[in-house]
XYZ file of C-alpha atoms in Angstrom:
701
model
C 38.579 10.821 -30.301
C 35.382 11.621 -28.348
C 32.687 9.143 -27.306
C 29.536 9.192 -29.345
C 27.364 10.032 -26.207
C 27.354 10.553 -22.517
C 24.197 9.238 -20.813
C 23.415 10.399 -17.291
C 21.015 8.314 -15.077
C 20.157 8.477 -11.381
C 21.435 5.208 -10.137
C 24.526 3.046 -10.599
C 22.196 -0.044 -11.064
C 20.533 1.512 -14.068
C 24.022 2.705 -15.380
C 25.336 -0.889 -15.222
C 22.395 -2.313 -17.160
C 22.665 0.431 -19.861
C 26.387 0.065 -20.216
C 25.682 -3.493 -21.466
C 23.254 -2.272 -24.150
C 24.934 0.964 -25.144
C 28.259 -0.482 -26.053
C 31.728 1.194 -26.060
C 30.694 4.254 -27.856
C 28.921 5.564 -24.774
C 29.964 6.823 -21.319
C 27.236 6.212 -18.628
C 27.320 7.765 -15.118
C 24.802 8.199 -12.279
C 23.905 11.492 -10.656
C 22.931 9.422 -7.438
C 19.484 11.016 -7.280
C 18.975 14.828 -6.872
C 21.990 17.072 -7.115
C 20.202 20.348 -6.286
C 17.336 21.127 -3.890
C 15.965 23.838 -1.658
C 18.069 24.546 1.356
C 17.324 22.554 4.579
C 17.870 25.359 7.076
C 15.551 28.016 5.635
C 12.392 28.200 3.398
C 14.463 28.885 0.303
C 11.526 30.562 -1.628
C 11.504 34.316 -2.348
C 7.798 34.972 -1.854
C 8.111 38.674 -2.894
C 9.562 37.819 -6.262
C 7.154 35.406 -7.790
C 8.064 32.505 -5.544
C 11.601 32.280 -7.006
C 13.218 29.123 -5.475
C 16.647 29.539 -4.079
C 18.144 26.189 -5.109
C 21.510 25.079 -3.707
C 23.826 22.159 -4.572
C 23.441 19.297 -2.059
C 26.779 19.182 -0.327
C 27.601 15.601 -0.937
C 26.997 15.963 -4.612
C 29.815 18.500 -5.265
C 32.155 15.638 -6.229
C 29.450 13.865 -8.313
C 28.992 17.069 -10.342
C 32.693 17.426 -10.895
C 32.949 13.948 -12.184
C 29.971 14.489 -14.480
C 31.614 17.661 -15.879
C 34.730 15.815 -16.611
C 32.836 13.034 -18.470
C 30.831 15.691 -20.451
C 33.941 16.967 -22.172
C 34.754 13.408 -23.448
C 31.546 13.048 -25.434
C 29.984 14.559 -28.580
C 26.441 14.434 -27.160
C 24.849 14.313 -23.728
C 21.566 12.447 -22.961
C 19.721 12.815 -19.648
C 17.981 9.470 -18.943
C 16.579 10.127 -15.569
C 13.264 8.422 -14.615
C 10.311 9.347 -16.973
C 8.192 11.241 -14.529
C 7.929 14.787 -13.055
C 10.718 14.223 -10.547
C 12.973 12.621 -13.155
C 12.302 15.636 -15.415
C 13.227 18.053 -12.580
C 16.522 16.162 -11.856
C 17.240 16.379 -15.619
C 16.615 20.088 -15.579
C 18.840 20.612 -12.584
C 21.588 18.665 -14.379
C 21.426 21.137 -17.211
C 21.966 23.999 -14.771
C 24.821 22.301 -12.946
C 26.531 21.133 -16.109
C 25.818 24.363 -18.005
C 23.803 22.645 -20.833
C 21.075 24.404 -22.813
C 17.765 22.670 -21.629
C 16.186 23.461 -25.138
C 18.739 21.202 -26.797
C 17.620 17.675 -27.793
C 19.137 16.016 -24.665
C 16.288 14.464 -22.808
C 15.488 10.738 -23.476
C 12.814 8.641 -21.738
C 13.330 4.963 -20.793
C 10.101 3.375 -19.816
C 11.944 0.013 -19.766
C 15.580 -0.776 -19.615
C 15.996 -2.921 -22.764
C 18.162 -2.688 -25.871
C 15.115 -1.691 -28.059
C 13.952 0.894 -25.556
C 17.413 2.495 -25.398
C 17.784 2.420 -29.187
C 14.352 4.085 -29.647
C 15.080 6.685 -27.001
C 18.424 7.627 -28.498
C 16.687 8.081 -31.827
C 14.026 10.446 -30.425
C 15.712 12.948 -27.941
C 13.744 16.014 -26.962
C 14.207 19.252 -24.958
C 13.444 19.470 -21.287
C 9.698 19.631 -20.730
C 9.351 22.764 -18.463
C 5.685 22.050 -17.771
C 6.635 18.817 -16.142
C 9.418 20.578 -14.271
C 7.172 23.395 -13.252
C 4.590 20.801 -11.958
C 7.343 19.206 -9.797
C 8.641 22.677 -8.632
C 5.162 23.639 -7.626
C 4.644 20.421 -5.564
C 8.081 20.879 -3.839
C 7.315 24.479 -3.059
C 3.793 23.840 -1.838
C 5.122 21.229 0.499
C 7.834 23.514 1.717
C 5.453 26.468 2.222
C 3.109 24.295 4.219
C 5.778 22.586 6.305
C 7.936 25.544 7.113
C 4.997 27.740 8.132
C 2.893 25.193 9.993
C 5.586 23.444 11.842
C 6.471 26.262 14.201
C 2.841 26.327 15.311
C 3.103 22.690 16.210
C 6.361 23.264 18.117
C 4.767 26.002 20.283
C 1.577 24.250 21.070
C 2.317 20.562 20.941
C 6.008 19.523 20.970
C 9.379 20.576 19.516
C 10.553 18.922 16.265
C 7.122 18.139 14.810
C 6.275 18.752 11.230
C 3.112 19.118 9.162
C 2.772 18.051 5.650
C 0.344 19.071 2.891
C -0.419 15.536 1.834
C 0.652 13.305 4.665
C -1.484 15.308 7.189
C -4.560 14.245 5.092
C -3.389 10.629 5.379
C -3.125 10.919 9.105
C -6.591 12.478 9.212
C -7.942 9.430 7.375
C -6.501 7.117 10.084
C -7.685 9.374 12.910
C -11.171 9.589 11.584
C -11.440 5.843 10.915
C -10.301 5.101 14.554
C -12.942 7.609 15.901
C -15.523 5.853 13.891
C -14.478 2.528 15.333
C -14.326 3.829 18.906
C -17.770 5.362 18.702
C -19.336 2.426 17.019
C -22.280 0.909 18.805
C -22.280 -2.773 18.219
C -25.597 -4.585 17.822
C -26.182 -8.211 18.432
C -27.734 -10.438 15.685
C -27.973 -14.265 15.086
C -27.817 -16.345 11.964
C -29.152 -19.872 11.315
C -27.735 -22.250 8.744
C -28.848 -25.747 7.883
C -26.856 -28.833 6.850
C -29.185 -30.552 4.328
C -29.227 -33.648 2.298
C -30.916 -34.454 -1.105
C -30.059 -36.808 -3.806
C -27.281 -38.340 -1.542
C -25.509 -34.873 -1.487
C -25.003 -32.927 1.720
C -24.914 -29.169 1.323
C -25.302 -25.935 3.239
C -28.085 -23.399 3.263
C -28.621 -20.079 5.077
C -31.944 -18.805 6.523
C -32.800 -15.504 4.795
C -36.551 -14.781 4.790
C -39.659 -15.161 6.871
C -43.043 -14.799 4.945
C -41.003 -13.574 1.962
C -39.396 -10.713 3.957
C -35.804 -10.567 4.862
C -35.286 -11.791 8.369
C -33.214 -10.264 11.175
C -32.734 -12.263 14.282
C -31.849 -10.046 17.211
C -31.868 -12.207 20.325
C -30.976 -15.742 21.392
C -34.645 -16.299 22.353
C -35.815 -15.617 18.937
C -33.111 -17.861 17.458
C -34.065 -20.684 19.875
C -37.805 -20.324 19.043
C -36.999 -20.465 15.231
C -34.703 -23.492 15.726
C -37.504 -25.391 17.438
C -39.904 -24.580 14.631
C -37.470 -25.681 11.951
C -36.793 -28.981 13.726
C -40.537 -29.865 13.843
C -41.300 -28.926 10.118
C -40.186 -30.514 6.885
C -37.925 -28.957 4.260
C -38.824 -28.966 0.515
C -37.422 -27.363 -2.618
C -39.698 -24.303 -3.223
C -38.969 -24.030 -7.007
C -36.782 -25.565 -9.684
C -33.050 -24.815 -9.242
C -31.946 -21.623 -10.900
C -28.791 -21.792 -13.012
C -26.854 -18.883 -14.166
C -23.555 -18.622 -16.189
C -21.261 -15.844 -14.823
C -18.465 -14.338 -16.974
C -15.699 -12.880 -14.822
C -13.351 -10.672 -16.822
C -9.607 -10.639 -16.204
C -8.184 -7.869 -14.145
C -6.075 -5.049 -15.730
C -2.315 -5.254 -15.404
C -0.844 -3.520 -12.336
C -0.539 0.218 -11.771
C 1.413 1.548 -8.805
C -1.370 1.509 -6.293
C -2.662 -1.929 -7.198
C 0.749 -3.485 -7.089
C 1.319 -1.976 -3.659
C -2.053 -3.316 -2.397
C -1.508 -6.848 -3.879
C 2.017 -7.108 -2.631
C 0.786 -6.215 0.815
C -2.058 -8.684 0.738
C -0.313 -11.593 -1.029
C 3.364 -11.180 0.061
C 3.084 -9.213 3.251
C 5.319 -6.486 1.764
C 5.210 -2.982 3.191
C 4.651 -0.479 0.379
C 8.065 1.023 0.715
C 9.607 -2.451 0.328
C 7.410 -3.126 -2.788
C 8.638 0.072 -4.423
C 12.264 -0.536 -3.616
C 12.231 -4.025 -5.049
C 10.213 -2.831 -8.040
C 13.037 -0.129 -8.629
C 15.577 -2.838 -8.600
C 13.618 -4.940 -11.192
C 13.195 -1.979 -13.400
C 16.777 -0.584 -13.254
C 18.336 -4.029 -13.952
C 19.558 -7.114 -12.032
C 22.358 -9.571 -12.984
C 20.590 -12.822 -14.031
C 23.637 -14.795 -14.986
C 25.053 -15.107 -18.465
C 22.984 -12.239 -19.726
C 24.385 -9.894 -17.100
C 22.274 -6.941 -15.935
C 18.792 -6.876 -17.300
C 15.779 -4.660 -16.756
C 13.040 -7.085 -15.947
C 9.983 -4.819 -15.622
C 8.663 -1.529 -17.136
C 8.588 1.711 -15.079
C 6.868 1.127 -11.756
C 5.308 4.566 -11.071
C 2.227 4.712 -13.321
C -1.541 5.078 -13.144
C -2.167 3.720 -16.560
C -3.334 0.147 -17.454
C -2.456 0.418 -21.180
C 0.162 -1.809 -22.758
C 2.040 -1.636 -26.133
C 0.793 -3.618 -28.986
C 4.179 -5.499 -29.134
C 3.680 -6.435 -25.428
C 0.176 -7.677 -26.116
C 1.412 -9.839 -29.020
C 4.242 -11.376 -26.895
C 1.711 -12.191 -24.173
C -0.817 -13.784 -26.593
C 1.977 -15.872 -28.171
C 3.105 -17.134 -24.769
C -0.479 -17.865 -23.502
C -1.374 -19.768 -26.626
C 1.827 -21.921 -26.572
C 1.593 -22.572 -22.876
C -2.087 -22.960 -22.074
C -3.769 -23.122 -25.437
C -5.527 -20.761 -27.834
C -8.757 -20.925 -25.933
C -7.119 -19.081 -23.002
C -6.185 -15.984 -25.081
C -8.419 -13.039 -24.251
C -9.691 -10.357 -26.572
C -7.816 -7.026 -26.515
C -9.226 -4.569 -23.986
C -9.863 -0.892 -24.475
C -7.836 1.352 -22.260
C -10.077 3.337 -19.874
C -8.751 6.759 -18.812
C -9.954 7.766 -15.407
C -10.400 11.420 -14.290
C -7.116 12.757 -13.018
C -5.065 10.064 -14.639
C -1.720 11.165 -15.919
C -1.416 8.179 -18.401
C 2.288 8.974 -19.018
C 3.551 5.324 -18.985
C 2.356 1.847 -19.776
C 1.164 -0.481 -16.896
C 3.693 -2.389 -14.936
C 4.654 -5.487 -16.886
C 7.605 -7.797 -17.626
C 9.941 -6.652 -20.305
C 10.114 -10.059 -21.601
C 7.330 -12.411 -20.630
C 9.033 -15.522 -22.052
C 11.959 -15.438 -19.663
C 12.646 -18.801 -18.029
C 11.365 -18.620 -14.491
C 13.542 -21.353 -13.071
C 16.714 -19.383 -14.219
C 15.311 -16.217 -12.699
C 14.552 -18.014 -9.434
C 18.262 -19.018 -9.139
C 19.508 -15.433 -9.950
C 17.142 -13.287 -7.922
C 16.538 -12.990 -4.188
C 13.414 -14.619 -2.859
C 11.701 -11.258 -2.538
C 12.704 -10.053 -5.989
C 11.416 -13.353 -7.447
C 8.119 -13.151 -5.568
C 7.367 -9.671 -6.736
C 8.458 -10.319 -10.376
C 6.333 -13.432 -10.386
C 3.380 -11.432 -9.087
C 3.829 -8.783 -11.820
C 4.252 -11.397 -14.581
C 1.206 -13.457 -13.495
C -1.015 -10.429 -13.324
C 0.097 -9.165 -16.687
C -0.431 -12.577 -18.315
C -3.843 -12.953 -16.626
C -4.823 -9.499 -17.982
C -4.454 -10.819 -21.547
C -6.253 -14.117 -20.855
C -9.872 -15.195 -21.600
C -12.592 -14.669 -18.801
C -13.358 -17.226 -16.196
C -16.764 -18.839 -16.739
C -18.746 -20.248 -13.903
C -22.247 -21.841 -13.564
C -23.971 -20.922 -10.337
C -26.884 -23.111 -9.073
C -29.190 -21.483 -6.598
C -31.818 -23.364 -4.468
C -34.794 -21.765 -2.631
C -35.722 -24.171 0.191
C -38.972 -23.846 2.173
C -39.626 -24.868 5.760
C -43.100 -23.601 6.687
C -42.967 -19.736 6.736
C -39.189 -19.750 6.547
C -37.042 -19.771 3.498
C -33.436 -20.860 3.139
C -31.027 -20.034 0.280
C -28.254 -22.348 -0.979
C -25.838 -21.610 -3.761
C -22.798 -23.433 -5.335
C -20.663 -22.652 -8.274
C -18.903 -24.879 -10.685
C -16.106 -23.603 -13.068
C -16.915 -24.259 -16.638
C -13.741 -22.664 -17.962
C -11.031 -21.359 -15.707
C -9.629 -18.737 -18.040
C -7.252 -16.276 -16.324
C -7.841 -17.901 -12.923
C -5.616 -20.675 -14.039
C -2.697 -18.399 -13.050
C -4.244 -15.566 -10.958
C -7.077 -15.174 -8.436
C -8.014 -11.958 -6.920
C -7.923 -11.470 -3.185
C -10.363 -8.977 -1.461
C -9.073 -7.555 1.779
C -11.384 -7.763 4.813
C -13.952 -9.692 2.743
C -14.639 -13.407 3.510
C -14.265 -15.865 0.681
C -17.562 -17.163 -0.684
C -18.248 -20.865 -0.258
C -18.215 -21.732 -3.897
C -17.412 -25.453 -3.221
C -20.933 -26.076 -1.983
C -22.004 -28.908 -4.281
C -25.799 -28.725 -5.314
C -27.996 -31.828 -5.651
C -30.001 -32.541 -8.788
C -33.580 -32.104 -7.578
C -36.872 -30.359 -8.676
C -39.502 -28.241 -7.131
C -41.484 -30.037 -4.423
C -38.733 -32.656 -3.632
C -38.290 -33.280 0.096
C -34.921 -32.393 1.610
C -33.592 -34.027 4.831
C -32.466 -31.855 7.718
C -29.089 -33.169 9.094
C -28.118 -30.342 11.427
C -28.906 -26.726 12.359
C -26.162 -24.203 13.282
C -27.189 -21.085 15.293
C -24.477 -18.489 15.711
C -24.343 -15.210 17.577
C -22.690 -12.171 15.815
C -22.219 -8.475 16.516
C -22.130 -5.847 13.914
C -18.616 -4.575 13.283
C -17.294 -1.135 12.386
C -15.126 -0.452 9.292
C -11.729 -2.095 9.938
C -8.655 -0.138 10.622
C -6.606 0.828 7.696
C -3.833 -1.491 6.490
C -1.135 -0.175 4.290
C -2.847 -1.625 1.308
C -6.283 -0.156 2.232
C -4.900 3.252 3.031
C -3.124 3.348 -0.364
C -6.485 2.468 -1.953
C -8.086 5.351 0.022
C -5.483 7.812 -1.057
C -5.889 6.813 -4.736
C -9.711 6.909 -4.427
C -9.659 10.381 -2.971
C -7.118 11.671 -5.365
C -4.598 12.312 -2.621
C -1.079 12.177 -4.025
C -0.014 10.404 -7.247
C 1.707 7.085 -7.979
C 5.223 8.326 -6.927
C 3.944 9.660 -3.648
C 1.902 6.727 -2.052
C 4.866 4.957 -0.586
C 6.604 7.981 0.828
C 3.310 9.268 2.402
C 2.722 5.890 4.087
C 6.302 5.598 5.308
C 6.462 9.391 6.544
C 3.393 9.219 8.675
C 4.895 6.224 10.503
C 8.442 7.749 10.945
C 6.917 10.921 12.386
C 5.012 8.806 15.001
C 1.638 10.102 13.945
C 0.450 6.524 13.386
C 1.610 3.061 14.366
C 1.356 -0.153 12.531
C 0.420 -3.032 14.849
C -0.399 -6.431 13.496
C -0.623 -4.847 10.055
C -3.265 -2.295 10.966
C -2.839 1.436 11.524
C -4.038 3.275 14.603
C -3.261 6.862 15.344
C -0.943 7.756 18.239
C -1.845 10.364 20.704
C 0.478 12.714 18.911
C -1.235 12.062 15.594
C -4.715 12.605 17.060
C -3.681 15.900 18.732
C -1.946 17.311 15.663
C -4.847 16.320 13.395
C -7.399 17.943 15.763
C -5.276 21.158 15.822
C -5.101 21.260 12.025
C -8.671 20.497 11.490
C -9.731 23.231 13.929
C -7.461 25.899 12.514
C -6.277 24.942 8.996
C -9.301 23.169 7.483
C -8.106 23.385 3.822
C -4.766 21.816 4.659
C -6.397 18.563 5.810
C -9.497 18.768 3.652
C -9.630 15.831 1.263
C -11.358 17.649 -1.498
C -9.019 20.664 -1.363
C -5.941 18.494 -1.320
C -7.386 16.443 -4.456
C -8.075 19.795 -6.186
C -4.330 20.831 -5.622
C -3.289 17.533 -7.142
C -5.534 18.225 -10.222
C -3.993 21.682 -10.471
C -0.494 20.166 -10.476
C -1.612 17.881 -13.290
C -2.948 21.016 -15.192
C 0.508 22.681 -14.784
C 2.029 19.676 -16.471
C -0.400 19.863 -19.276
C 0.150 23.503 -19.842
C -3.305 24.558 -18.635
C -2.113 26.444 -15.511
C 0.858 28.618 -14.682
C 2.619 27.232 -11.640
C 3.337 30.738 -10.187
C -0.441 31.556 -10.300
C -1.199 28.251 -8.559
C 1.382 29.047 -5.720
C -0.093 32.594 -5.355
C -3.723 31.406 -5.206
C -2.703 28.924 -2.463
C -0.290 30.997 -0.497
C -2.176 34.242 -0.031
C -5.257 32.885 1.806
C -3.048 30.285 3.560
C -0.682 32.846 5.130
C -3.500 35.198 5.957
C -5.201 32.518 7.901
C -1.902 31.395 9.539
C -1.303 34.873 10.960
C -4.886 34.833 12.499
C -4.340 31.496 13.969
C -1.011 32.362 15.459
C -2.589 35.395 17.258
C -5.464 33.372 18.466
C -3.630 30.397 19.828
C -0.824 32.479 21.320
C -3.095 32.839 24.394
C -3.957 29.099 24.535
C -1.928 26.780 26.795
C 0.246 24.123 25.169
C -1.435 20.804 24.371
C -0.238 18.048 26.724
C 0.595 14.896 24.651
C 2.169 12.953 27.585
C 0.800 9.489 28.055
C 0.463 7.522 31.347
C 2.382 4.243 31.361
C 0.996 2.533 34.577
C 4.512 2.570 36.017
C 5.835 4.582 38.958
C 9.140 6.396 39.333
C 11.666 4.304 41.178
C 13.002 7.292 42.941
C 9.967 9.281 44.117
C 6.936 7.033 43.452
C 5.154 9.456 41.148
C 3.596 8.161 37.859
C 5.846 7.783 34.951
C 4.656 9.219 31.582
C 5.685 8.942 27.935
C 7.383 12.174 26.586
C 8.584 12.993 23.090
C 12.173 14.153 22.621
C 14.224 15.142 19.600
C 15.406 11.497 19.357
C 12.066 9.868 19.922
C 9.800 8.843 22.922
C 11.130 8.143 26.428
C 9.739 7.578 29.884
C 9.988 10.490 32.315
C 8.718 11.123 35.864
C 5.500 13.231 36.006
C 7.069 15.200 38.976
C 9.555 16.911 36.637
C 11.422 19.147 37.219
C 11.403 18.279 40.888
C 12.362 14.685 39.782
C 14.321 14.230 36.640
C 14.232 10.499 36.356
C 14.013 9.084 32.913
C 14.194 5.651 31.152
C 14.306 4.422 27.703
C 10.931 3.948 25.911
C 9.522 0.496 25.609
C 6.103 -0.600 24.432
C 4.751 -3.505 26.389
C 2.142 -5.709 24.843
C 0.588 -6.909 28.113
C 1.869 -10.433 28.558
C 4.764 -11.973 30.622
C 7.804 -13.466 28.859
C 6.813 -17.007 27.777
C 10.225 -18.272 28.966
C 9.140 -17.539 32.575
C 12.063 -15.223 33.321
C 9.940 -12.653 35.071
C 10.201 -10.142 32.264
C 7.580 -8.744 29.902
C 7.148 -8.985 26.071
C 7.779 -5.656 24.465
C 7.706 -4.343 20.981
C 11.206 -3.839 19.518
C 12.468 -2.159 16.287
C 15.462 -3.112 14.162
C 16.695 -1.116 11.181
C 14.509 -3.263 8.852
C 11.555 -4.477 10.873
C 9.545 -4.661 14.044
C 9.566 -7.758 16.320
C 8.767 -8.885 19.786
C 11.208 -9.576 22.540
C 11.803 -9.847 26.319
C 12.693 -6.702 28.210
C 15.239 -8.767 30.272
C 17.463 -8.998 27.191
C 20.428 -9.934 27.229
C 19.636 -12.195 30.186
C 16.552 -13.656 28.297
C 16.830 -14.210 24.606
C 13.082 -14.631 23.708
C 12.181 -13.022 20.380
C 9.407 -13.566 17.842
C 8.520 -11.956 14.502
C 4.841 -12.468 15.308
C 2.786 -11.072 18.245
C 2.658 -13.570 21.068
C -0.515 -14.177 23.153
C -0.832 -15.304 26.695
C -1.817 -18.874 25.658
C 0.150 -22.129 25.488
C 0.050 -24.548 22.519
C -1.913 -27.813 23.382
C 0.578 -29.903 21.492
C 4.020 -28.936 22.562
C 3.371 -26.140 25.208
C 5.021 -23.476 23.089
C 3.760 -19.952 22.998
C 0.943 -19.195 20.642
C 1.391 -16.210 18.202
C -0.911 -14.258 15.939
C -0.280 -14.627 12.154
C -2.048 -13.249 9.147
C -3.240 -14.967 5.954
C -2.810 -13.315 2.559
C -6.431 -12.030 2.872
C -5.401 -10.103 6.111
C -7.433 -12.432 8.387
C -5.676 -13.315 11.554
C -5.179 -16.669 13.138
C -3.245 -18.163 15.985
C -0.441 -20.715 15.535
C 2.321 -22.230 17.753
C 5.570 -20.438 17.497
C 7.086 -23.879 16.917
C 4.757 -24.421 14.015
C 3.863 -27.954 15.325
C 1.040 -29.495 13.233
C -2.348 -30.879 14.170
C -1.169 -34.196 12.724
C 1.432 -34.385 15.478
C -1.232 -33.660 18.077
C -3.463 -36.433 16.632
C -0.608 -38.887 16.665
C 0.097 -38.137 20.403
C -3.527 -38.513 21.186
C -3.749 -41.717 19.435
C -0.614 -43.017 21.176
C -2.123 -42.091 24.656
C -5.149 -44.279 23.789
């Protein structure tokens, strides 16, 4: 007797979760991802015959395919339940070819969440393979192959062997390079601000100087600031007009999409985007949570849509009303569709919002629990009532100068009861500034004046979160590609992430300049965004994928041939970097060189002197343990950390960047840490508290 059905998924984790829901009538096996791909050692595309791809079986998947074929013969029906996106559709199509299944049969099922209800519904509504989706994915894969395999040899000849250029990641590197150039060329300007500590109605509050004779004031020098300070101290302060009160309604944020989840997890949890997506995949595919066994905890995590199902909305409303009260339930929101949005899936949300969080905390790893909690809180917040605040503004006059003071009081906390938004690189407003109850003409007492010097700042370097935001804003890539893009440009040594900020390497800058000069379209943001839109049009059946490939390839290859001829006469670009060290054998400067296995130190006198040393990145401070060594940047398989170059003789290590400064309390080394907002601060590596310092100071007295 045959099984009722054979369900094929990508991963064993998803298979284990579905086995629990499907029952004994179904066989469920995993393809372990892609089983077929373009060959690694050649371009694998027949340009002359309408870009026909030459797909080959991935060598380590031969046994997987054999096992799938054996299971296929044991079931009445087969269902391909690979991920519900273009890549998943392409994997399903490759499975039909490998297993000799008709792709026009009703064999494809989509699971936007791994739940019993979702599986039941999917099995009741199978469909044929969507070839428009497959062709959109094929076009993406072949475009990337055409660019990479044709451009990379140019980089090998003119820059260094082993380099590669990518259609999308090259644009991401360009964003980082351009931002760094903007920072390096920025001309900082001095300015001063004056704030006052005032008292009225027995309440002390802060106010900022903002106008002079009703015009916005800019204080450029210390002399100006000192003159104004003297004037203010010799004149009285009064309230210019009655306080202005304004009620502000702050709407709840939408549930997460891929990009906003990656950004928020980076800011709040300190997760790299690749880590966020890995954990989200685990939550989607299913985790063992105890007595229930494997359970899919969130909906599909690669999405650009903020819409949710009506049943999910109803569950959220019920939970909010029971937990916080009916006043906290928000009105339904209309789903806004942005230009270029695929809108193929719901927003990222919990599959069951009522799950007991304490039980989950025991069953999940700490990181899994943190990310799940973030997704759950954001989803619940999205269905909650707005936050209402009353803002009181005061206009305070001192002669010809005017100060502004503002304070806010929460009238109804609404969604902020469980979720507050964090803006990266933006200071938090001082909403706690309590305002006095006074009227126009009332005198105000000056308690203190604060005069501060500032300098205008350039745009900050990109973090992983802000780079993802920039990619999304410019239409570069799609939800499934943000994490691979960010990871790839780091692995290829085009950018480096130091203290959570991206800076381009010399290699990244050189490659970008070469591409900008000779292949403008490849690194042009608008051109790349247009290509993404064309891929979307292929999926929607508006474009033929072969036509898209032809229209891209013909001008691209024509330009490539011209560039190859032009730069064949140009000398190779030197990307070696000076290190400040000298060769132990000949005394010549040591430089950083790039090899097939990464960077290394080499003597600049090569080939006369062939001295080499392993590459280390010093951060410019001696080892805090006083061993005579230097602190260097180190890399493990999972993370970057700091250690002494005298290891194993010296065992100093730190997850946070040390600075050449001792803790005033315990004498330990000070390190740089980062708040959830991305703002840096210093802390003792021993995490000793100010309280301990105060106790010691009091004891000394």
